[in-house]
């Protein structure tokens, strides 16, 4: 059995390679940019008016102008404006040649075909957005590694970019095993239990902006398992199995993975919950066989699977804890095992609810994270700073 730290090290040095894709900007929300993006144009691409008003050529003392034309957004002015003249102009319309200033309509009075305003009502150059003030042609607008949120995507659109090279979201296959499992919503027969792991893994992946490519639920049968393992190994970057990895007579997962050429990175860890966790690789696919108890699945997902998924999505330092918090109460543990406790985080503590067994999901009534208790300790005291990992 190896330690949590050794397990993470083995995973880190066997990570599947990241893949890239070119996607339409409309499909890029939440994905990570794989290259720097440069602007091919100046933005704005022409001097334009920042206000609804009148464009004119600034001259100290000018206070009455003849209105000789009109320009709205989308127009293209051809006539040149002369001193003493003005163009009615609307926000976003290009400045006519010869004009350098816009006076807002609120500051003028109309007199027939002319407008009058007070001396020095505006300064030279006022209310004009100059070409290239947002972005210069050739300027880097977004850097590799940027998570594409609405702000970043609208910036890309403003320079005319319609597609971006991003890290492809990983293809993930889920295989949930167990003869006893029933889909929630159906009636339980004696001896059966509801399957919590399918939704647990699917939802945990959704939280990471990943939709699983395959979700299979299979009985404890070698034949069925074989078929689905083959499909997932063929088409996925990460394969997640739950159940069937312990030492029971119906736990075939380890043996089947082995027969499929999955090379073991580790099997069994000094941790609770989740001792029988298996991790392996075949070609460019990483396989995790998670023990069946839902809390083990949750805890192992957050510790080992989530960092791999986030790495593939283009993030760095993905094995780091999300935060550190003082533990809210003493916790007695078995020395030699790292513990992961379901905890509720508050701004100043990791609160430990009752029911820390690996089958017990009730703490998730309000627990929102896992706290890591170091392997050596026999008692972790109130106030001890612990690593906290969130979904
Ligand atoms: P196993 O690892 O297959 O021996 O399963 C360990 C425990 O977890 C057993 O009590 C199973 O019934 C339970 N279990 C396995 N899979 C699930 C699941 N998908 N949902 C809820 N409990 C499960
Ligand atoms: Mg089982």
CSV table of C-alpha atoms and ligand atoms in Angstrom, one decimal:
chain,number,residue,atom,x,y,z
A,1,UNK,CA,0.0,0.0,0.0
A,2,UNK,CA,1.3,3.4,-0.9
A,3,UNK,CA,0.6,6.9,0.6
A,4,UNK,CA,-1.7,9.6,-0.7
A,5,UNK,CA,1.3,11.7,-1.7
A,6,UNK,CA,2.9,8.8,-3.6
A,7,UNK,CA,-0.4,8.1,-5.4
A,8,UNK,CA,-0.7,11.7,-6.5
A,9,UNK,CA,2.9,11.6,-7.7
A,10,UNK,CA,2.3,8.5,-9.8
A,11,UNK,CA,-0.8,10.1,-11.4
A,12,UNK,CA,1.1,13.3,-12.1
A,13,UNK,CA,3.9,11.5,-13.9
A,14,UNK,CA,1.5,9.5,-16.1
A,15,UNK,CA,-1.1,12.1,-17.1
A,16,UNK,CA,-2.7,11.6,-20.5
A,17,UNK,CA,-1.7,14.3,-23.0
A,18,UNK,CA,-3.9,17.3,-23.5
A,19,UNK,CA,-5.7,17.6,-26.8
A,20,UNK,CA,-6.7,20.7,-28.6
A,21,UNK,CA,-9.7,21.7,-30.8
A,22,UNK,CA,-10.8,24.6,-32.8
A,23,UNK,CA,-14.3,25.7,-31.7
A,24,UNK,CA,-16.8,28.4,-32.6
A,25,UNK,CA,-16.7,31.1,-30.0
A,26,UNK,CA,-20.3,30.3,-29.1
A,27,UNK,CA,-19.2,26.8,-27.9
A,28,UNK,CA,-16.2,28.0,-25.9
A,29,UNK,CA,-17.8,29.0,-22.6
A,30,UNK,CA,-15.7,27.7,-19.7
A,31,UNK,CA,-13.0,26.1,-21.8
A,32,UNK,CA,-9.4,27.1,-21.7
A,33,UNK,CA,-7.5,28.8,-24.5
A,34,UNK,CA,-4.6,26.8,-26.0
A,35,UNK,CA,-2.8,29.6,-27.8
A,36,UNK,CA,-2.4,33.4,-27.5
A,37,UNK,CA,-4.8,35.3,-29.7
A,38,UNK,CA,-3.8,38.5,-31.6
A,39,UNK,CA,-6.1,41.1,-33.0
A,40,UNK,CA,-6.1,41.4,-36.8
A,41,UNK,CA,-7.7,44.9,-36.7
A,42,UNK,CA,-7.7,48.1,-34.8
A,43,UNK,CA,-10.7,48.5,-32.5
A,44,UNK,CA,-12.4,50.8,-33.2
A,45,UNK,CA,-11.5,50.5,-36.8
A,46,UNK,CA,-12.3,54.2,-37.4
A,47,UNK,CA,-12.7,57.4,-35.3
A,48,UNK,CA,-16.3,57.6,-34.2
A,49,UNK,CA,-18.7,59.5,-32.1
A,50,UNK,CA,-19.2,58.6,-28.4
A,51,UNK,CA,-22.4,60.6,-28.2
A,52,UNK,CA,-25.6,61.6,-30.0
A,53,UNK,CA,-24.9,65.2,-31.0
A,54,UNK,CA,-23.1,67.2,-33.7
A,55,UNK,CA,-19.7,66.7,-35.2
A,56,UNK,CA,-17.7,69.8,-36.1
A,57,UNK,CA,-14.2,71.2,-36.6
A,58,UNK,CA,-13.0,72.7,-33.4
A,59,UNK,CA,-12.1,76.4,-33.5
A,60,UNK,CA,-11.9,78.5,-30.3
A,61,UNK,CA,-14.9,80.8,-30.2
A,62,UNK,CA,-17.1,78.9,-32.6
A,63,UNK,CA,-20.6,78.8,-31.3
A,64,UNK,CA,-22.9,78.7,-34.3
A,65,UNK,CA,-22.7,75.9,-36.9
A,66,UNK,CA,-24.7,75.1,-40.0
A,67,UNK,CA,-26.0,71.5,-40.0
A,68,UNK,CA,-25.2,70.2,-43.5
A,69,UNK,CA,-25.8,66.4,-43.1
A,70,UNK,CA,-26.5,63.5,-40.9
A,71,UNK,CA,-24.6,60.3,-39.9
A,72,UNK,CA,-25.9,57.3,-38.1
A,73,UNK,CA,-24.1,54.2,-36.9
A,74,UNK,CA,-23.2,52.0,-39.9
A,75,UNK,CA,-23.0,55.0,-42.3
A,76,UNK,CA,-19.9,55.9,-44.2
A,77,UNK,CA,-19.2,59.6,-44.6
A,78,UNK,CA,-17.8,60.7,-48.0
A,79,UNK,CA,-18.3,64.5,-47.8
A,80,UNK,CA,-15.6,66.6,-46.0
A,81,UNK,CA,-16.8,69.0,-43.3
A,82,UNK,CA,-15.6,72.6,-43.4
A,83,UNK,CA,-15.1,75.1,-40.6
A,84,UNK,CA,-18.4,76.5,-39.4
A,85,UNK,CA,-20.3,73.4,-40.5
A,86,UNK,CA,-21.7,70.5,-38.4
A,87,UNK,CA,-23.0,67.0,-39.1
A,88,UNK,CA,-25.8,65.6,-37.0
A,89,UNK,CA,-24.1,62.5,-35.7
A,90,UNK,CA,-25.3,59.5,-33.6
A,91,UNK,CA,-23.3,57.2,-31.2
A,92,UNK,CA,-21.0,54.9,-33.1
A,93,UNK,CA,-21.2,56.7,-36.4
A,94,UNK,CA,-17.8,57.4,-38.1
A,95,UNK,CA,-16.5,60.9,-37.8
A,96,UNK,CA,-16.7,62.8,-41.1
A,97,UNK,CA,-13.4,64.0,-42.7
A,98,UNK,CA,-12.5,67.4,-41.4
A,99,UNK,CA,-14.3,67.0,-38.0
A,100,UNK,CA,-12.5,66.5,-34.8
A,101,UNK,CA,-15.0,67.1,-32.0
A,102,UNK,CA,-18.6,66.2,-31.1
A,103,UNK,CA,-20.9,68.3,-29.0
A,104,UNK,CA,-23.6,66.4,-27.2
A,105,UNK,CA,-27.2,67.3,-28.4
A,106,UNK,CA,-28.1,68.2,-24.8
A,107,UNK,CA,-25.6,71.2,-25.0
A,108,UNK,CA,-27.0,72.8,-28.2
A,109,UNK,CA,-30.0,74.9,-29.1
A,110,UNK,CA,-31.5,74.5,-32.6
A,111,UNK,CA,-32.1,77.5,-34.8
A,112,UNK,CA,-33.5,76.6,-38.2
A,113,UNK,CA,-30.7,74.7,-40.0
A,114,UNK,CA,-28.1,75.7,-37.4
A,115,UNK,CA,-27.1,74.8,-33.9
A,116,UNK,CA,-25.8,77.2,-31.3
A,117,UNK,CA,-24.0,76.5,-28.1
A,118,UNK,CA,-22.0,78.3,-25.4
A,119,UNK,CA,-18.3,79.2,-25.9
A,120,UNK,CA,-16.0,76.4,-24.6
A,121,UNK,CA,-19.0,74.1,-24.0
A,122,UNK,CA,-16.6,71.2,-25.1
A,123,UNK,CA,-12.9,70.8,-25.5
A,124,UNK,CA,-11.2,70.0,-28.8
A,125,UNK,CA,-11.4,66.3,-29.5
A,126,UNK,CA,-14.3,65.7,-27.0
A,127,UNK,CA,-16.6,62.8,-27.4
A,128,UNK,CA,-14.6,61.1,-30.2
A,129,UNK,CA,-13.5,57.5,-29.8
A,130,UNK,CA,-10.2,57.4,-31.7
A,131,UNK,CA,-9.2,54.5,-33.9
A,132,UNK,CA,-7.3,51.7,-32.0
A,133,UNK,CA,-8.1,53.0,-28.5
A,134,UNK,CA,-9.4,49.6,-27.4
A,135,UNK,CA,-7.1,47.4,-29.3
A,136,UNK,CA,-4.2,47.8,-31.8
A,137,UNK,CA,-3.8,45.6,-34.8
A,138,UNK,CA,-1.3,42.8,-33.8
A,139,UNK,CA,-1.9,43.2,-30.1
A,140,UNK,CA,-2.3,40.1,-28.0
A,141,UNK,CA,-5.8,40.2,-26.6
A,142,UNK,CA,-6.0,36.8,-24.8
A,143,UNK,CA,-3.3,34.6,-23.5
A,144,UNK,CA,-3.0,30.8,-23.6
A,145,UNK,CA,-4.5,29.4,-20.4
A,146,UNK,CA,-7.3,32.0,-20.2
A,147,UNK,CA,-10.6,30.5,-19.1
A,148,UNK,CA,-13.1,31.7,-21.7
A,149,UNK,CA,-15.9,33.6,-19.9
A,150,UNK,CA,-18.4,36.0,-21.5
A,151,UNK,CA,-15.9,38.9,-21.1
A,152,UNK,CA,-13.1,37.1,-22.9
A,153,UNK,CA,-15.4,35.9,-25.7
A,154,UNK,CA,-16.9,39.3,-26.3
A,155,UNK,CA,-13.4,40.7,-26.6
A,156,UNK,CA,-12.5,38.0,-29.1
A,157,UNK,CA,-15.7,38.8,-31.1
A,158,UNK,CA,-14.9,42.6,-31.0
A,159,UNK,CA,-11.7,41.9,-33.0
A,160,UNK,CA,-13.6,39.7,-35.4
A,161,UNK,CA,-12.5,36.3,-34.2
A,162,UNK,CA,-15.1,33.6,-34.7
A,163,UNK,CA,-13.1,30.4,-33.7
A,164,UNK,CA,-10.6,29.7,-31.0
A,165,UNK,CA,-8.1,26.9,-30.4
A,166,UNK,CA,-8.9,25.5,-27.0
A,167,UNK,CA,-8.0,22.5,-24.9
A,168,UNK,CA,-10.6,19.8,-25.7
A,169,UNK,CA,-12.7,18.8,-22.8
A,170,UNK,CA,-11.7,15.2,-21.9
A,171,UNK,CA,-13.8,12.3,-23.0
A,172,UNK,CA,-14.9,10.4,-19.9
A,173,UNK,CA,-16.5,7.0,-19.7
A,174,UNK,CA,-18.3,5.9,-16.5
A,175,UNK,CA,-19.1,2.2,-15.7
A,176,UNK,CA,-21.0,1.6,-12.5
A,177,UNK,CA,-21.1,-2.0,-11.4
A,178,UNK,CA,-23.3,-3.9,-9.0
A,179,UNK,CA,-26.0,-6.5,-9.1
A,180,UNK,CA,-27.8,-4.8,-6.3
A,181,UNK,CA,-28.3,-1.4,-7.9
A,182,UNK,CA,-31.6,0.1,-9.0
A,183,UNK,CA,-32.1,3.4,-10.8
A,184,UNK,CA,-33.7,6.0,-8.6
A,185,UNK,CA,-37.4,6.4,-9.3
A,186,UNK,CA,-37.9,2.6,-9.6
A,187,UNK,CA,-39.2,0.4,-6.9
A,188,UNK,CA,-36.7,-1.5,-4.7
A,189,UNK,CA,-37.0,-5.3,-4.4
A,190,UNK,CA,-35.6,-7.0,-1.3
A,191,UNK,CA,-31.8,-6.8,-1.2
A,192,UNK,CA,-31.6,-3.9,-3.7
A,193,UNK,CA,-30.3,-0.4,-3.2
A,194,UNK,CA,-30.5,2.8,-5.2
A,195,UNK,CA,-27.5,3.7,-7.4
A,196,UNK,CA,-26.0,7.0,-6.1
A,197,UNK,CA,-22.8,6.7,-8.0
A,198,UNK,CA,-24.0,7.4,-11.5
A,199,UNK,CA,-25.4,10.8,-10.6
A,200,UNK,CA,-22.6,11.5,-8.3
A,201,UNK,CA,-20.0,11.1,-11.0
A,202,UNK,CA,-22.0,12.7,-13.8
A,203,UNK,CA,-22.8,15.7,-11.7
A,204,UNK,CA,-19.2,16.0,-10.4
A,205,UNK,CA,-18.1,16.0,-14.1
A,206,UNK,CA,-20.7,18.5,-15.1
A,207,UNK,CA,-19.4,20.8,-12.3
A,208,UNK,CA,-16.1,20.6,-14.2
A,209,UNK,CA,-17.8,21.5,-17.5
A,210,UNK,CA,-17.5,17.9,-18.8
A,211,UNK,CA,-20.4,15.8,-20.0
A,212,UNK,CA,-19.5,12.1,-19.8
A,213,UNK,CA,-19.3,10.4,-23.2
A,214,UNK,CA,-20.5,7.0,-21.9
A,215,UNK,CA,-22.5,6.1,-18.8
A,216,UNK,CA,-23.0,2.3,-18.4
A,217,UNK,CA,-24.5,0.5,-15.5
A,218,UNK,CA,-23.7,-3.1,-15.4
A,219,UNK,CA,-24.4,-6.2,-13.3
A,220,UNK,CA,-21.4,-8.0,-11.7
A,221,UNK,CA,-20.9,-10.0,-14.9
A,222,UNK,CA,-17.5,-10.4,-16.6
A,223,UNK,CA,-19.0,-10.5,-20.1
A,224,UNK,CA,-20.9,-7.2,-19.8
A,225,UNK,CA,-18.1,-5.5,-18.0
A,226,UNK,CA,-15.6,-6.6,-20.6
A,227,UNK,CA,-17.6,-5.1,-23.5
A,228,UNK,CA,-18.1,-1.8,-21.8
A,229,UNK,CA,-14.4,-1.5,-20.6
A,230,UNK,CA,-13.4,-2.1,-24.2
A,231,UNK,CA,-15.7,0.6,-25.5
A,232,UNK,CA,-14.5,3.1,-22.9
A,233,UNK,CA,-10.8,2.3,-23.3
A,234,UNK,CA,-11.1,2.8,-27.1
A,235,UNK,CA,-12.9,6.1,-27.0
A,236,UNK,CA,-12.0,7.9,-23.7
A,237,UNK,CA,-9.2,9.9,-22.1
A,238,UNK,CA,-10.4,8.9,-18.6
A,239,UNK,CA,-12.4,5.8,-17.6
A,240,UNK,CA,-14.1,5.7,-14.2
A,241,UNK,CA,-15.5,2.5,-12.7
A,242,UNK,CA,-17.2,2.1,-9.4
A,243,UNK,CA,-17.6,-1.0,-7.4
A,244,UNK,CA,-16.1,-4.5,-7.9
A,245,UNK,CA,-12.6,-3.5,-7.0
A,246,UNK,CA,-12.4,-5.0,-3.5
A,247,UNK,CA,-11.5,-8.6,-2.6
A,248,UNK,CA,-15.0,-10.1,-2.8
A,249,UNK,CA,-15.8,-13.1,-5.0
A,250,UNK,CA,-17.7,-10.9,-7.4
A,251,UNK,CA,-15.1,-8.2,-7.6
A,252,UNK,CA,-13.7,-8.8,-11.1
A,253,UNK,CA,-12.7,-5.3,-12.1
A,254,UNK,CA,-9.0,-5.5,-11.2
A,255,UNK,CA,-8.6,-8.8,-13.1
A,256,UNK,CA,-10.5,-7.5,-16.2
A,257,UNK,CA,-8.5,-4.3,-16.4
A,258,UNK,CA,-5.3,-6.3,-16.2
A,259,UNK,CA,-6.5,-8.6,-19.0
A,260,UNK,CA,-7.3,-5.5,-21.1
A,261,UNK,CA,-3.7,-4.3,-20.9
A,262,UNK,CA,-4.3,-1.6,-18.3
A,263,UNK,CA,-1.0,-1.0,-16.6
A,264,UNK,CA,-1.3,-0.6,-12.9
A,265,UNK,CA,0.0,2.6,-11.3
A,266,UNK,CA,-1.3,1.6,-7.9
A,267,UNK,CA,-3.9,-0.5,-6.2
A,268,UNK,CA,-4.8,0.2,-2.6
A,269,UNK,CA,-3.9,3.3,-0.7
A,270,UNK,CA,-3.3,4.2,2.9
A,271,UNK,CA,-6.4,6.3,3.1
A,272,UNK,CA,-10.0,6.3,4.5
A,273,UNK,CA,-12.4,6.2,2.8
A,274,UNK,CA,-11.3,4.6,-0.5
A,275,UNK,CA,-8.6,2.2,0.4
A,276,UNK,CA,-9.0,-0.2,-2.5
A,277,UNK,CA,-8.7,2.6,-5.2
A,278,UNK,CA,-7.0,1.4,-8.4
A,279,UNK,CA,-5.4,3.7,-11.0
A,280,UNK,CA,-3.9,2.5,-14.3
A,281,UNK,CA,-3.0,3.6,-17.8
A,282,UNK,CA,-3.4,2.1,-21.2
A,283,UNK,CA,-1.9,4.1,-24.1
A,284,UNK,CA,-3.3,7.6,-23.6
A,285,UNK,CA,-6.2,6.6,-21.4
A,286,UNK,CA,-6.2,6.8,-17.6
A,287,UNK,CA,-8.4,4.4,-15.7
A,288,UNK,CA,-9.7,4.8,-12.1
A,289,UNK,CA,-11.5,1.9,-10.5
A,290,UNK,CA,-13.2,3.5,-7.4
A,291,UNK,CA,-14.5,1.5,-4.5
A,292,UNK,CA,-18.3,1.2,-4.6
A,293,UNK,CA,-19.3,3.1,-1.5
A,294,UNK,CA,-20.5,6.5,-2.6
A,295,UNK,CA,-18.5,8.5,-0.2
A,296,UNK,CA,-15.3,6.7,-1.3
A,297,UNK,CA,-16.3,7.5,-4.9
A,298,UNK,CA,-16.8,11.2,-3.9
A,299,UNK,CA,-13.6,11.5,-2.0
A,300,UNK,CA,-11.5,9.7,-4.6
A,301,UNK,CA,-13.0,11.7,-7.3
A,302,UNK,CA,-12.1,15.0,-5.7
A,303,UNK,CA,-8.6,13.9,-4.7
A,304,UNK,CA,-7.5,12.0,-7.8
A,305,UNK,CA,-9.9,12.3,-10.7
A,306,UNK,CA,-10.8,15.9,-10.6
A,307,UNK,CA,-7.1,17.1,-10.9
A,308,UNK,CA,-6.7,14.9,-14.0
A,309,UNK,CA,-9.8,16.2,-15.6
A,310,UNK,CA,-8.8,19.8,-14.9
A,311,UNK,CA,-5.3,19.1,-16.2
A,312,UNK,CA,-6.8,17.8,-19.4
A,313,UNK,CA,-9.0,20.9,-19.6
A,314,UNK,CA,-5.9,23.0,-19.6
A,315,UNK,CA,-5.4,24.0,-16.0
A,316,UNK,CA,-2.1,23.9,-14.1
A,317,UNK,CA,-1.4,23.0,-10.4
A,318,UNK,CA,-4.6,21.0,-10.3
A,319,UNK,CA,-3.6,18.8,-7.3
A,320,UNK,CA,-3.4,21.7,-4.9
A,321,UNK,CA,-6.0,22.0,-2.1
A,322,UNK,CA,-8.6,24.7,-2.7
A,323,UNK,CA,-8.1,26.2,0.7
A,324,UNK,CA,-6.9,25.6,4.3
A,325,UNK,CA,-9.2,25.9,7.3
A,326,UNK,CA,-9.0,25.1,11.0
A,327,UNK,CA,-10.9,21.9,12.0
A,328,UNK,CA,-14.0,22.7,14.1
A,329,UNK,CA,-13.6,19.8,16.6
A,330,UNK,CA,-11.2,17.1,17.7
A,331,UNK,CA,-11.2,14.0,15.4
A,332,UNK,CA,-9.9,10.6,16.6
A,333,UNK,CA,-8.4,8.5,13.8
A,334,UNK,CA,-6.3,5.4,13.0
A,335,UNK,CA,-2.7,6.4,12.6
A,336,UNK,CA,-1.1,5.4,9.3
A,337,UNK,CA,-4.1,6.3,7.2
A,338,UNK,CA,-4.9,9.7,5.6
A,339,UNK,CA,-8.5,10.6,6.3
A,340,UNK,CA,-10.8,12.5,4.1
A,341,UNK,CA,-13.8,13.9,6.1
A,342,UNK,CA,-17.0,15.3,4.7
A,343,UNK,CA,-17.0,18.9,6.0
A,344,UNK,CA,-19.1,22.0,5.8
A,345,UNK,CA,-17.0,25.0,5.1
A,346,UNK,CA,-17.7,28.4,6.8
A,347,UNK,CA,-15.5,31.4,6.3
A,348,UNK,CA,-13.4,30.4,9.4
A,349,UNK,CA,-13.7,26.6,9.9
A,350,UNK,CA,-14.2,23.2,8.4
A,351,UNK,CA,-17.1,21.8,10.4
A,352,UNK,CA,-17.2,18.1,10.8
A,353,UNK,CA,-20.7,16.6,10.9
A,354,UNK,CA,-21.6,13.2,12.3
A,355,UNK,CA,-21.7,10.1,10.0
A,356,UNK,CA,-18.2,9.9,8.5
A,357,UNK,CA,-18.6,6.3,7.4
A,358,UNK,CA,-18.1,5.6,3.7
A,359,UNK,CA,-21.7,4.5,3.0
A,360,UNK,CA,-23.2,7.5,4.8
A,361,UNK,CA,-24.3,10.3,2.5
A,362,UNK,CA,-26.4,12.2,5.1
A,363,UNK,CA,-23.6,14.7,5.9
A,364,UNK,CA,-24.1,16.0,2.4
A,365,UNK,CA,-27.3,17.5,3.7
A,366,UNK,CA,-24.9,20.5,4.0
A,367,UNK,CA,-21.3,19.3,3.7
A,368,UNK,CA,-19.7,20.9,0.6
A,369,UNK,CA,-16.0,19.7,0.8
A,370,UNK,CA,-13.5,17.2,2.1
A,371,UNK,CA,-10.9,17.9,4.7
A,372,UNK,CA,-7.6,16.0,4.7
A,373,UNK,CA,-6.3,14.7,8.0
A,374,UNK,CA,-2.6,13.7,7.9
A,375,UNK,CA,-1.7,10.0,8.1
A,376,UNK,CA,0.5,10.2,11.2
A,377,UNK,CA,-1.8,11.7,13.7
A,378,UNK,CA,-3.9,9.7,16.1
A,379,UNK,CA,-6.0,12.7,17.1
A,380,UNK,CA,-6.4,15.9,15.0
A,381,UNK,CA,-7.1,18.7,17.4
A,382,UNK,CA,-9.6,21.5,17.1
A,383,UNK,CA,-8.1,24.4,15.3
A,384,UNK,CA,-5.6,22.4,13.3
A,385,UNK,CA,-5.2,23.8,9.8
A,386,UNK,CA,-6.3,21.2,7.3
A,387,UNK,CA,-6.3,21.1,3.5
A,388,UNK,CA,-9.8,21.5,2.1
A,389,UNK,CA,-10.9,20.2,-1.3
A,390,UNK,CA,-14.1,21.1,-3.0
A,391,UNK,CA,-16.1,19.6,-5.9
B,1,LIG,P1,-18.2,-2.9,-3.9
B,1,LIG,O1,-17.0,-2.0,-4.0
B,1,LIG,O2,-18.8,-3.2,-5.2
B,1,LIG,O3,-18.0,-4.0,-3.0
B,1,LIG,O4,-19.3,-2.0,-3.2
B,1,LIG,C1,-19.1,-1.5,-1.9
B,1,LIG,C2,-20.4,-1.0,-1.3
B,1,LIG,O5,-20.9,0.1,-2.0
B,1,LIG,C3,-21.5,-2.0,-1.3
B,1,LIG,O6,-22.3,-1.9,-0.1
B,1,LIG,C4,-22.3,-1.6,-2.5
B,1,LIG,O7,-23.7,-2.0,-2.4
B,1,LIG,C5,-22.2,-0.1,-2.4
B,1,LIG,N1,-22.3,0.4,-3.8
B,1,LIG,C6,-21.7,0.0,-4.9
B,1,LIG,N2,-22.0,0.7,-5.9
B,1,LIG,C7,-23.0,1.6,-5.5
B,1,LIG,C8,-23.7,2.6,-6.1
B,1,LIG,N3,-23.6,2.8,-7.4
B,1,LIG,N4,-24.6,3.3,-5.4
B,1,LIG,C9,-24.7,3.1,-4.1
B,1,LIG,N5,-24.0,2.2,-3.4
B,1,LIG,C10,-23.2,1.4,-4.1
B,2,LIG,MG1,-20.1,-4.5,-5.9
